[in-house]
PDB file of C-alpha atoms and ligand atoms in Angstrom:
ATOM      1  CA  MET A   1     101.809  86.063  63.399  1.00  0.00           C
ATOM      2  CA  SER A   2     104.634  83.688  62.595  1.00  0.00           C
ATOM      3  CA  ASP A   3     107.237  86.705  63.002  1.00  0.00           C
ATOM      4  CA  ARG A   4     105.984  87.345  66.706  1.00  0.00           C
ATOM      5  CA  ARG A   5     108.417  86.211  69.296  1.00  0.00           C
ATOM      6  CA  VAL A   6     107.545  85.478  72.954  1.00  0.00           C
ATOM      7  CA  VAL A   7     110.382  85.095  75.268  1.00  0.00           C
ATOM      8  CA  ILE A   8     110.019  83.995  79.018  1.00  0.00           C
ATOM      9  CA  LEU A   9     112.541  84.756  81.525  1.00  0.00           C
ATOM     10  CA  LEU A  10     112.138  82.208  84.241  1.00  0.00           C
ATOM     11  CA  GLY A  11     114.001  82.031  87.772  1.00  0.00           C
ATOM     12  CA  PRO A  12     113.719  82.500  91.329  1.00  0.00           C
ATOM     13  CA  PRO A  13     113.492  85.838  92.874  1.00  0.00           C
ATOM     14  CA  GLY A  14     116.813  87.722  92.535  1.00  0.00           C
ATOM     15  CA  ALA A  15     118.138  85.535  89.842  1.00  0.00           C
ATOM     16  CA  GLY A  16     118.699  88.493  87.498  1.00  0.00           C
ATOM     17  CA  LYS A  17     115.426  88.408  85.296  1.00  0.00           C
ATOM     18  CA  GLY A  18     114.964  92.123  85.406  1.00  0.00           C
ATOM     19  CA  THR A  19     118.725  92.881  84.962  1.00  0.00           C
ATOM     20  CA  GLN A  20     118.848  90.771  81.897  1.00  0.00           C
ATOM     21  CA  ALA A  21     115.360  91.671  80.599  1.00  0.00           C
ATOM     22  CA  VAL A  22     116.482  95.258  80.232  1.00  0.00           C
ATOM     23  CA  ARG A  23     119.282  94.436  77.881  1.00  0.00           C
ATOM     24  CA  LEU A  24     117.540  91.553  76.149  1.00  0.00           C
ATOM     25  CA  SER A  25     114.733  94.027  75.460  1.00  0.00           C
ATOM     26  CA  ASP A  26     116.955  96.356  73.843  1.00  0.00           C
ATOM     27  CA  GLY A  27     119.049  93.455  71.926  1.00  0.00           C
ATOM     28  CA  LEU A  28     115.741  91.816  70.640  1.00  0.00           C
ATOM     29  CA  GLY A  29     113.850  94.823  70.076  1.00  0.00           C
ATOM     30  CA  LEU A  30     110.992  93.394  72.249  1.00  0.00           C
ATOM     31  CA  PRO A  31     108.927  95.206  74.935  1.00  0.00           C
ATOM     32  CA  HIS A  32     109.852  94.323  78.322  1.00  0.00           C
ATOM     33  CA  VAL A  33     106.779  93.255  80.297  1.00  0.00           C
ATOM     34  CA  SER A  34     107.237  92.748  84.042  1.00  0.00           C
ATOM     35  CA  THR A  35     104.218  91.656  86.057  1.00  0.00           C
ATOM     36  CA  GLY A  36     106.173  92.708  89.209  1.00  0.00           C
ATOM     37  CA  ASP A  37     106.826  96.162  87.840  1.00  0.00           C
ATOM     38  CA  LEU A  38     103.225  96.503  86.409  1.00  0.00           C
ATOM     39  CA  PHE A  39     101.797  95.691  90.166  1.00  0.00           C
ATOM     40  CA  ARG A  40     104.380  98.160  91.523  1.00  0.00           C
ATOM     41  CA  GLU A  41     103.318 100.739  89.126  1.00  0.00           C
ATOM     42  CA  ASN A  42      99.686 100.208  90.315  1.00  0.00           C
ATOM     43  CA  LEU A  43     100.781 100.353  93.958  1.00  0.00           C
ATOM     44  CA  SER A  44     102.465 103.573  93.691  1.00  0.00           C
ATOM     45  CA  ASN A  45      99.504 105.035  91.684  1.00  0.00           C
ATOM     46  CA  ASP A  46      97.131 103.647  94.326  1.00  0.00           C
ATOM     47  CA  THR A  47      94.749 101.919  91.928  1.00  0.00           C
ATOM     48  CA  GLU A  48      92.041  99.335  92.789  1.00  0.00           C
ATOM     49  CA  LEU A  49      94.369  96.733  91.267  1.00  0.00           C
ATOM     50  CA  GLY A  50      97.383  97.877  93.371  1.00  0.00           C
ATOM     51  CA  ARG A  51      95.410  97.897  96.601  1.00  0.00           C
ATOM     52  CA  ARG A  52      94.194  94.217  95.935  1.00  0.00           C
ATOM     53  CA  ALA A  53      97.765  93.009  95.113  1.00  0.00           C
ATOM     54  CA  LYS A  54      99.731  94.960  98.093  1.00  0.00           C
ATOM     55  CA  GLY A  55      99.225  92.458 100.836  1.00  0.00           C
ATOM     56  CA  PHE A  56     100.218  89.587  98.744  1.00  0.00           C
ATOM     57  CA  MET A  57     103.460  91.389  97.504  1.00  0.00           C
ATOM     58  CA  GLU A  58     104.361  92.496 100.881  1.00  0.00           C
ATOM     59  CA  SER A  59     104.285  89.108 102.378  1.00  0.00           C
ATOM     60  CA  GLY A  60     105.897  87.381  99.510  1.00  0.00           C
ATOM     61  CA  GLN A  61     103.087  85.390  98.275  1.00  0.00           C
ATOM     62  CA  LEU A  62     101.873  85.386  94.744  1.00  0.00           C
ATOM     63  CA  VAL A  63      98.981  87.506  93.662  1.00  0.00           C
ATOM     64  CA  PRO A  64      95.964  85.563  92.616  1.00  0.00           C
ATOM     65  CA  ASP A  65      95.911  84.263  89.019  1.00  0.00           C
ATOM     66  CA  GLU A  66      92.761  86.011  87.863  1.00  0.00           C
ATOM     67  CA  LEU A  67      94.253  89.531  88.748  1.00  0.00           C
ATOM     68  CA  VAL A  68      97.535  88.649  87.166  1.00  0.00           C
ATOM     69  CA  LEU A  69      96.080  87.470  83.914  1.00  0.00           C
ATOM     70  CA  GLU A  70      93.696  90.228  83.456  1.00  0.00           C
ATOM     71  CA  MET A  71      96.552  92.698  83.879  1.00  0.00           C
ATOM     72  CA  LEU A  72      98.990  90.697  81.675  1.00  0.00           C
ATOM     73  CA  PHE A  73      96.662  90.146  78.823  1.00  0.00           C
ATOM     74  CA  ASP A  74      95.640  93.780  78.796  1.00  0.00           C
ATOM     75  CA  ARG A  75      99.379  94.824  78.654  1.00  0.00           C
ATOM     76  CA  VAL A  76     100.311  92.486  75.780  1.00  0.00           C
ATOM     77  CA  SER A  77      97.372  93.695  73.627  1.00  0.00           C
ATOM     78  CA  LYS A  78      98.850  96.882  73.336  1.00  0.00           C
ATOM     79  CA  PRO A  79     100.245  97.656  69.769  1.00  0.00           C
ATOM     80  CA  ASP A  80     103.855  97.656  70.935  1.00  0.00           C
ATOM     81  CA  CYS A  81     103.532  93.828  71.752  1.00  0.00           C
ATOM     82  CA  ALA A  82     102.078  92.960  68.155  1.00  0.00           C
ATOM     83  CA  GLU A  83     105.606  91.603  67.132  1.00  0.00           C
ATOM     84  CA  GLY A  84     106.270  89.931  70.374  1.00  0.00           C
ATOM     85  CA  TYR A  85     107.232  90.537  73.906  1.00  0.00           C
ATOM     86  CA  LEU A  86     109.774  89.610  76.596  1.00  0.00           C
ATOM     87  CA  LEU A  87     108.159  88.103  79.814  1.00  0.00           C
ATOM     88  CA  ASP A  88     109.650  88.837  83.234  1.00  0.00           C
ATOM     89  CA  GLY A  89     108.234  87.102  86.186  1.00  0.00           C
ATOM     90  CA  PHE A  90     105.246  85.719  84.281  1.00  0.00           C
ATOM     91  CA  PRO A  91     104.022  83.011  84.184  1.00  0.00           C
ATOM     92  CA  ARG A  92     104.644  81.920  87.664  1.00  0.00           C
ATOM     93  CA  THR A  93     101.976  79.169  88.149  1.00  0.00           C
ATOM     94  CA  ILE A  94     100.821  76.319  86.116  1.00  0.00           C
ATOM     95  CA  PRO A  95      97.446  77.779  85.425  1.00  0.00           C
ATOM     96  CA  GLN A  96      99.206  81.032  84.332  1.00  0.00           C
ATOM     97  CA  ALA A  97     101.360  78.984  81.738  1.00  0.00           C
ATOM     98  CA  GLU A  98      98.304  77.229  80.524  1.00  0.00           C
ATOM     99  CA  SER A  99      96.360  80.261  79.914  1.00  0.00           C
ATOM    100  CA  LEU A 100      99.207  81.939  78.030  1.00  0.00           C
ATOM    101  CA  ALA A 101      99.654  78.798  75.910  1.00  0.00           C
ATOM    102  CA  GLU A 102      95.978  78.952  75.032  1.00  0.00           C
ATOM    103  CA  ARG A 103      96.175  82.599  74.085  1.00  0.00           C
ATOM    104  CA  LEU A 104      99.461  82.050  71.893  1.00  0.00           C
ATOM    105  CA  GLY A 105      97.846  78.999  70.132  1.00  0.00           C
ATOM    106  CA  ALA A 106     100.281  77.571  67.632  1.00  0.00           C
ATOM    107  CA  GLU A 107     102.909  80.059  68.675  1.00  0.00           C
ATOM    108  CA  THR A 108     105.514  78.555  70.612  1.00  0.00           C
ATOM    109  CA  PRO A 109     107.282  80.729  73.518  1.00  0.00           C
ATOM    110  CA  ARG A 110     110.982  80.373  74.300  1.00  0.00           C
ATOM    111  CA  ALA A 111     111.521  79.905  78.043  1.00  0.00           C
ATOM    112  CA  LEU A 112     114.971  80.775  79.274  1.00  0.00           C
ATOM    113  CA  LEU A 113     115.663  79.618  83.022  1.00  0.00           C
ATOM    114  CA  LEU A 114     118.290  81.531  85.116  1.00  0.00           C
ATOM    115  CA  GLU A 115     119.597  79.040  87.422  1.00  0.00           C
ATOM    116  CA  VAL A 116     120.969  80.622  90.690  1.00  0.00           C
ATOM    117  CA  ASP A 117     121.660  78.753  94.139  1.00  0.00           C
ATOM    118  CA  ASP A 118     119.195  79.374  96.967  1.00  0.00           C
ATOM    119  CA  ALA A 119     122.290  80.564  99.006  1.00  0.00           C
ATOM    120  CA  LEU A 120     122.989  83.591  96.810  1.00  0.00           C
ATOM    121  CA  ILE A 121     119.530  84.849  96.615  1.00  0.00           C
ATOM    122  CA  VAL A 122     118.953  86.388  99.986  1.00  0.00           C
ATOM    123  CA  GLY A 123     122.254  88.390  99.506  1.00  0.00           C
ATOM    124  CA  ARG A 124     121.310  89.524  96.105  1.00  0.00           C
ATOM    125  CA  ALA A 125     118.048  90.846  97.289  1.00  0.00           C
ATOM    126  CA  ALA A 126     119.343  92.392 100.347  1.00  0.00           C
ATOM    127  CA  GLY A 127     121.707  94.777  98.466  1.00  0.00           C
ATOM    128  CA  ARG A 128     119.432  95.469  95.573  1.00  0.00           C
ATOM    129  CA  LEU A 129     118.986  99.109  94.776  1.00  0.00           C
ATOM    130  CA  ILE A 130     116.239 100.263  92.290  1.00  0.00           C
ATOM    131  CA  CYS A 131     116.145 103.775  90.665  1.00  0.00           C
ATOM    132  CA  LYS A 132     112.941 105.602  91.215  1.00  0.00           C
ATOM    133  CA  GLY A 133     113.342 107.401  87.915  1.00  0.00           C
ATOM    134  CA  CYS A 134     114.272 105.076  85.301  1.00  0.00           C
ATOM    135  CA  GLY A 135     113.965 101.568  86.973  1.00  0.00           C
ATOM    136  CA  ASN A 136     117.707 100.741  86.720  1.00  0.00           C
ATOM    137  CA  ILE A 137     118.667  97.895  88.965  1.00  0.00           C
ATOM    138  CA  GLN A 138     122.049  98.079  90.859  1.00  0.00           C
ATOM    139  CA  HIS A 139     123.457  96.415  93.870  1.00  0.00           C
ATOM    140  CA  LEU A 140     125.412  97.552  96.841  1.00  0.00           C
ATOM    141  CA  GLU A 141     128.118  94.990  96.306  1.00  0.00           C
ATOM    142  CA  PHE A 142     127.841  93.773  92.696  1.00  0.00           C
ATOM    143  CA  SER A 143     126.947  96.871  90.795  1.00  0.00           C
ATOM    144  CA  PRO A 144     127.677  99.680  93.296  1.00  0.00           C
ATOM    145  CA  PRO A 145     126.665 103.148  92.547  1.00  0.00           C
ATOM    146  CA  ALA A 146     129.442 105.596  91.672  1.00  0.00           C
ATOM    147  CA  LYS A 147     127.692 108.112  94.131  1.00  0.00           C
ATOM    148  CA  ALA A 148     125.873 106.406  97.024  1.00  0.00           C
ATOM    149  CA  GLY A 149     122.263 106.554  96.622  1.00  0.00           C
ATOM    150  CA  VAL A 150     122.298 107.944  93.166  1.00  0.00           C
ATOM    151  CA  CYS A 151     121.411 105.996  89.846  1.00  0.00           C
ATOM    152  CA  ASP A 152     124.425 105.579  87.522  1.00  0.00           C
ATOM    153  CA  ALA A 153     122.084 105.686  84.397  1.00  0.00           C
ATOM    154  CA  CYS A 154     120.310 108.811  85.279  1.00  0.00           C
ATOM    155  CA  GLY A 155     121.144 110.516  88.386  1.00  0.00           C
ATOM    156  CA  GLY A 156     117.896 109.522  90.025  1.00  0.00           C
ATOM    157  CA  GLU A 157     117.352 108.566  93.749  1.00  0.00           C
ATOM    158  CA  LEU A 158     118.109 104.702  94.286  1.00  0.00           C
ATOM    159  CA  GLN A 159     115.874 102.779  96.797  1.00  0.00           C
ATOM    160  CA  ARG A 160     115.197  99.410  98.130  1.00  0.00           C
ATOM    161  CA  ARG A 161     112.279  97.137  97.443  1.00  0.00           C
ATOM    162  CA  LYS A 162     110.002  96.442 100.575  1.00  0.00           C
ATOM    163  CA  ASP A 163     109.866  92.813  99.769  1.00  0.00           C
ATOM    164  CA  ASP A 164     113.532  92.410  99.758  1.00  0.00           C
ATOM    165  CA  GLU A 165     113.811  92.229 103.666  1.00  0.00           C
ATOM    166  CA  PRO A 166     115.488  88.822 104.280  1.00  0.00           C
ATOM    167  CA  ASP A 167     112.455  87.207 105.804  1.00  0.00           C
ATOM    168  CA  VAL A 168     110.329  88.018 102.853  1.00  0.00           C
ATOM    169  CA  VAL A 169     112.756  86.930 100.420  1.00  0.00           C
ATOM    170  CA  ARG A 170     112.929  83.500 102.128  1.00  0.00           C
ATOM    171  CA  GLU A 171     109.228  83.259 101.884  1.00  0.00           C
ATOM    172  CA  ARG A 172     109.350  84.353  98.040  1.00  0.00           C
ATOM    173  CA  LEU A 173     111.949  81.739  97.555  1.00  0.00           C
ATOM    174  CA  ALA A 174     109.715  78.996  99.193  1.00  0.00           C
ATOM    175  CA  VAL A 175     106.653  80.207  97.181  1.00  0.00           C
ATOM    176  CA  TYR A 176     108.998  79.819  94.003  1.00  0.00           C
ATOM    177  CA  HIS A 177     110.016  76.250  94.816  1.00  0.00           C
ATOM    178  CA  GLU A 178     106.364  75.328  95.465  1.00  0.00           C
ATOM    179  CA  GLN A 179     104.527  76.985  92.601  1.00  0.00           C
ATOM    180  CA  THR A 180     106.778  78.360  90.111  1.00  0.00           C
ATOM    181  CA  ALA A 181     109.554  75.810  89.663  1.00  0.00           C
ATOM    182  CA  PRO A 182     107.129  73.215  88.064  1.00  0.00           C
ATOM    183  CA  LEU A 183     107.071  75.412  85.095  1.00  0.00           C
ATOM    184  CA  VAL A 184     110.723  74.328  84.237  1.00  0.00           C
ATOM    185  CA  GLY A 185     109.189  70.723  83.617  1.00  0.00           C
ATOM    186  CA  PHE A 186     106.266  71.983  81.938  1.00  0.00           C
ATOM    187  CA  TYR A 187     108.318  73.925  79.297  1.00  0.00           C
ATOM    188  CA  GLU A 188     111.180  71.438  79.164  1.00  0.00           C
ATOM    189  CA  ASN A 189     108.769  68.745  78.450  1.00  0.00           C
ATOM    190  CA  LYS A 190     107.581  70.707  75.360  1.00  0.00           C
ATOM    191  CA  GLY A 191     111.111  71.358  74.361  1.00  0.00           C
ATOM    192  CA  GLN A 192     110.729  75.047  74.886  1.00  0.00           C
ATOM    193  CA  LEU A 193     113.161  75.565  77.832  1.00  0.00           C
ATOM    194  CA  LYS A 194     117.003  76.420  77.958  1.00  0.00           C
ATOM    195  CA  ARG A 195     118.922  76.650  81.049  1.00  0.00           C
ATOM    196  CA  VAL A 196     121.576  79.376  81.727  1.00  0.00           C
ATOM    197  CA  ASN A 197     123.883  79.618  84.617  1.00  0.00           C
ATOM    198  CA  GLY A 198     122.953  82.861  86.370  1.00  0.00           C
ATOM    199  CA  ASP A 199     125.718  82.760  88.799  1.00  0.00           C
ATOM    200  CA  GLN A 200     128.229  84.582  86.327  1.00  0.00           C
ATOM    201  CA  LYS A 201     128.977  88.194  85.695  1.00  0.00           C
ATOM    202  CA  PRO A 202     125.925  89.816  84.116  1.00  0.00           C
ATOM    203  CA  ASP A 203     127.755  90.040  80.542  1.00  0.00           C
ATOM    204  CA  ALA A 204     128.338  86.386  80.429  1.00  0.00           C
ATOM    205  CA  VAL A 205     124.940  85.609  81.685  1.00  0.00           C
ATOM    206  CA  TYR A 206     123.701  88.016  78.706  1.00  0.00           C
ATOM    207  CA  ALA A 207     126.006  86.223  76.130  1.00  0.00           C
ATOM    208  CA  ASP A 208     124.595  82.910  77.147  1.00  0.00           C
ATOM    209  CA  LEU A 209     121.056  83.923  76.905  1.00  0.00           C
ATOM    210  CA  VAL A 210     121.529  85.421  73.417  1.00  0.00           C
ATOM    211  CA  ARG A 211     123.247  82.178  72.440  1.00  0.00           C
ATOM    212  CA  CYS A 212     120.326  80.034  73.591  1.00  0.00           C
ATOM    213  CA  LEU A 213     117.806  82.301  71.617  1.00  0.00           C
ATOM    214  CA  GLU A 214     120.032  81.790  68.527  1.00  0.00           C
ATOM    215  CA  GLU A 215     120.234  78.084  68.855  1.00  0.00           C
ATOM    216  CA  ALA A 216     116.351  78.006  69.513  1.00  0.00           C
ATOM    217  CA  ALA A 217     115.750  80.052  66.330  1.00  0.00           C
TER     218      ALA A 217
HETATM  219  P1  AP5 B   1     108.903  90.315  90.924  1.00  0.00           P
HETATM  220  O1  AP5 B   1     109.036  91.717  90.807  1.00  0.00           O
HETATM  221  O2  AP5 B   1     108.663  89.591  89.636  1.00  0.00           O
HETATM  222  O3  AP5 B   1     109.933  89.667  91.666  1.00  0.00           O
HETATM  223  P2  AP5 B   1     110.685  88.251  91.582  1.00  0.00           P
HETATM  224  O4  AP5 B   1     110.461  87.268  90.676  1.00  0.00           O
HETATM  225  O5  AP5 B   1     110.944  87.766  93.096  1.00  0.00           O
HETATM  226  O6  AP5 B   1     112.092  88.577  90.998  1.00  0.00           O
HETATM  227  P3  AP5 B   1     112.949  89.920  91.337  1.00  0.00           P
HETATM  228  O7  AP5 B   1     112.616  91.063  90.804  1.00  0.00           O
HETATM  229  O8  AP5 B   1     113.047  89.950  93.057  1.00  0.00           O
HETATM  230  O9  AP5 B   1     114.349  89.329  90.943  1.00  0.00           O
HETATM  231  P4  AP5 B   1     115.109  89.535  89.446  1.00  0.00           P
HETATM  232  O10 AP5 B   1     115.153  87.932  88.997  1.00  0.00           O
HETATM  233  O11 AP5 B   1     114.320  90.460  88.696  1.00  0.00           O
HETATM  234  O12 AP5 B   1     116.441  89.975  89.751  1.00  0.00           O
HETATM  235  P5  AP5 B   1     117.123  91.373  89.475  1.00  0.00           P
HETATM  236  O13 AP5 B   1     117.553  91.558  88.078  1.00  0.00           O
HETATM  237  O14 AP5 B   1     116.591  92.623  90.176  1.00  0.00           O
HETATM  238  O15 AP5 B   1     107.554  89.982  91.634  1.00  0.00           O
HETATM  239  C1  AP5 B   1     107.353  90.686  92.950  1.00  0.00           C
HETATM  240  C2  AP5 B   1     105.957  90.186  93.544  1.00  0.00           C
HETATM  241  O16 AP5 B   1     104.822  90.509  92.533  1.00  0.00           O
HETATM  242  C3  AP5 B   1     105.899  88.657  93.785  1.00  0.00           C
HETATM  243  O17 AP5 B   1     106.310  88.443  94.984  1.00  0.00           O
HETATM  244  C4  AP5 B   1     104.369  88.470  93.603  1.00  0.00           C
HETATM  245  O18 AP5 B   1     103.786  88.993  94.889  1.00  0.00           O
HETATM  246  C5  AP5 B   1     103.971  89.540  92.466  1.00  0.00           C
HETATM  247  N1  AP5 B   1     103.995  88.822  91.154  1.00  0.00           N
HETATM  248  C6  AP5 B   1     104.696  89.306  90.119  1.00  0.00           C
HETATM  249  N2  AP5 B   1     104.261  88.629  89.068  1.00  0.00           N
HETATM  250  C7  AP5 B   1     103.449  87.724  89.532  1.00  0.00           C
HETATM  251  C8  AP5 B   1     102.875  86.664  88.782  1.00  0.00           C
HETATM  252  N3  AP5 B   1     103.016  86.298  87.411  1.00  0.00           N
HETATM  253  N4  AP5 B   1     101.954  85.924  89.484  1.00  0.00           N
HETATM  254  C9  AP5 B   1     101.393  86.340  90.898  1.00  0.00           C
HETATM  255  N5  AP5 B   1     102.262  87.113  91.463  1.00  0.00           N
HETATM  256  C10 AP5 B   1     103.066  87.980  90.911  1.00  0.00           C
HETATM  257  O19 AP5 B   1     118.458  91.086  90.355  1.00  0.00           O
HETATM  258  C11 AP5 B   1     118.495  91.056  91.684  1.00  0.00           C
HETATM  259  C12 AP5 B   1     119.741  91.627  92.384  1.00  0.00           C
HETATM  260  O20 AP5 B   1     120.750  90.980  92.004  1.00  0.00           O
HETATM  261  C13 AP5 B   1     120.072  93.171  91.887  1.00  0.00           C
HETATM  262  O21 AP5 B   1     120.549  94.146  92.870  1.00  0.00           O
HETATM  263  C14 AP5 B   1     121.126  93.017  90.791  1.00  0.00           C
HETATM  264  O22 AP5 B   1     121.799  94.216  90.541  1.00  0.00           O
HETATM  265  C15 AP5 B   1     121.826  91.860  91.217  1.00  0.00           C
HETATM  266  N6  AP5 B   1     122.336  90.922  90.134  1.00  0.00           N
HETATM  267  C16 AP5 B   1     121.701  90.830  88.927  1.00  0.00           C
HETATM  268  N7  AP5 B   1     122.361  89.766  88.214  1.00  0.00           N
HETATM  269  C17 AP5 B   1     123.592  89.573  88.698  1.00  0.00           C
HETATM  270  C18 AP5 B   1     124.818  88.919  88.555  1.00  0.00           C
HETATM  271  N8  AP5 B   1     124.878  88.177  87.595  1.00  0.00           N
HETATM  272  N9  AP5 B   1     125.673  88.941  89.574  1.00  0.00           N
HETATM  273  C19 AP5 B   1     125.629  89.587  90.790  1.00  0.00           C
HETATM  274  N10 AP5 B   1     124.588  90.367  91.019  1.00  0.00           N
HETATM  275  C20 AP5 B   1     123.431  90.404  89.982  1.00  0.00           C
HETATM  276 MG1   MG B   2     112.517  91.673  88.721  1.00  0.00          MG
HETATM  277 ZN1   ZN B   3     117.864 105.943  87.042  1.00  0.00          ZN
END
């Protein structure tokens, strides 16, 4: 139990949580658990959960806590999470954070906040490209594919996310400030949060994240 590590990546939409989570997951040897990815998987498999989450996701609202918690706790009960896991996009509300704390008991999570100015967020989302095959995240301008529409990592097809339309992104950002930003204080008051400047090259962001985790160890 004491060897388990739970790392939380916090930050606004488009901050780079997914981009960094893939690398950190490799670096730390912890499974990457993204509630957004889990919902999108359910959507594309047309499950009951996916159907219930769809409207909330497409309008930029949060999916209700009870749906998120059931899905998340089911995922982190899998054997690959026994030594710990890396959370991306969860928790997103105070009740979600409280449920996680209750589940972890004496174990302390480490929260890393990716700070990115609101002004940059819409552009990051508008240019985002995601590989249908392997989930690799690229960007039209900041991480352009060598061949248009083709994933650099696996040659799969790159696509946009439905909720990356500017109007939906602005709504997601408003929801972030209202419902998720209070988690910064929640974890900071417990001495469990470190802040990283997310407005740097991805390599520099990664180096800062790793440094924070080493300091916290
Ligand atoms: P989710 O999928 O979690 O979306 P999000 O939090 O809004 O975050 P994003 O995935 O948009 O951004 P990211 O921080 O991962 O950035 P990325 O690395 O891709 O959630 C989607 C929806 O699901 C929610 O709206 C909600 O409805 C529902 N949901 C999920 N979890 C929930 C929960 N716990 N409770 C309730 N509802 C929930 O980077 C973005 C772009 O920027 C990319 O193109 C990337 O290439 C580029 N980029 C990354 N880093 C850099 C950099 N350093 N410099 C320049 N460009 C960069
Ligand atoms: Mg993401
Ligand atoms: Zn790919």
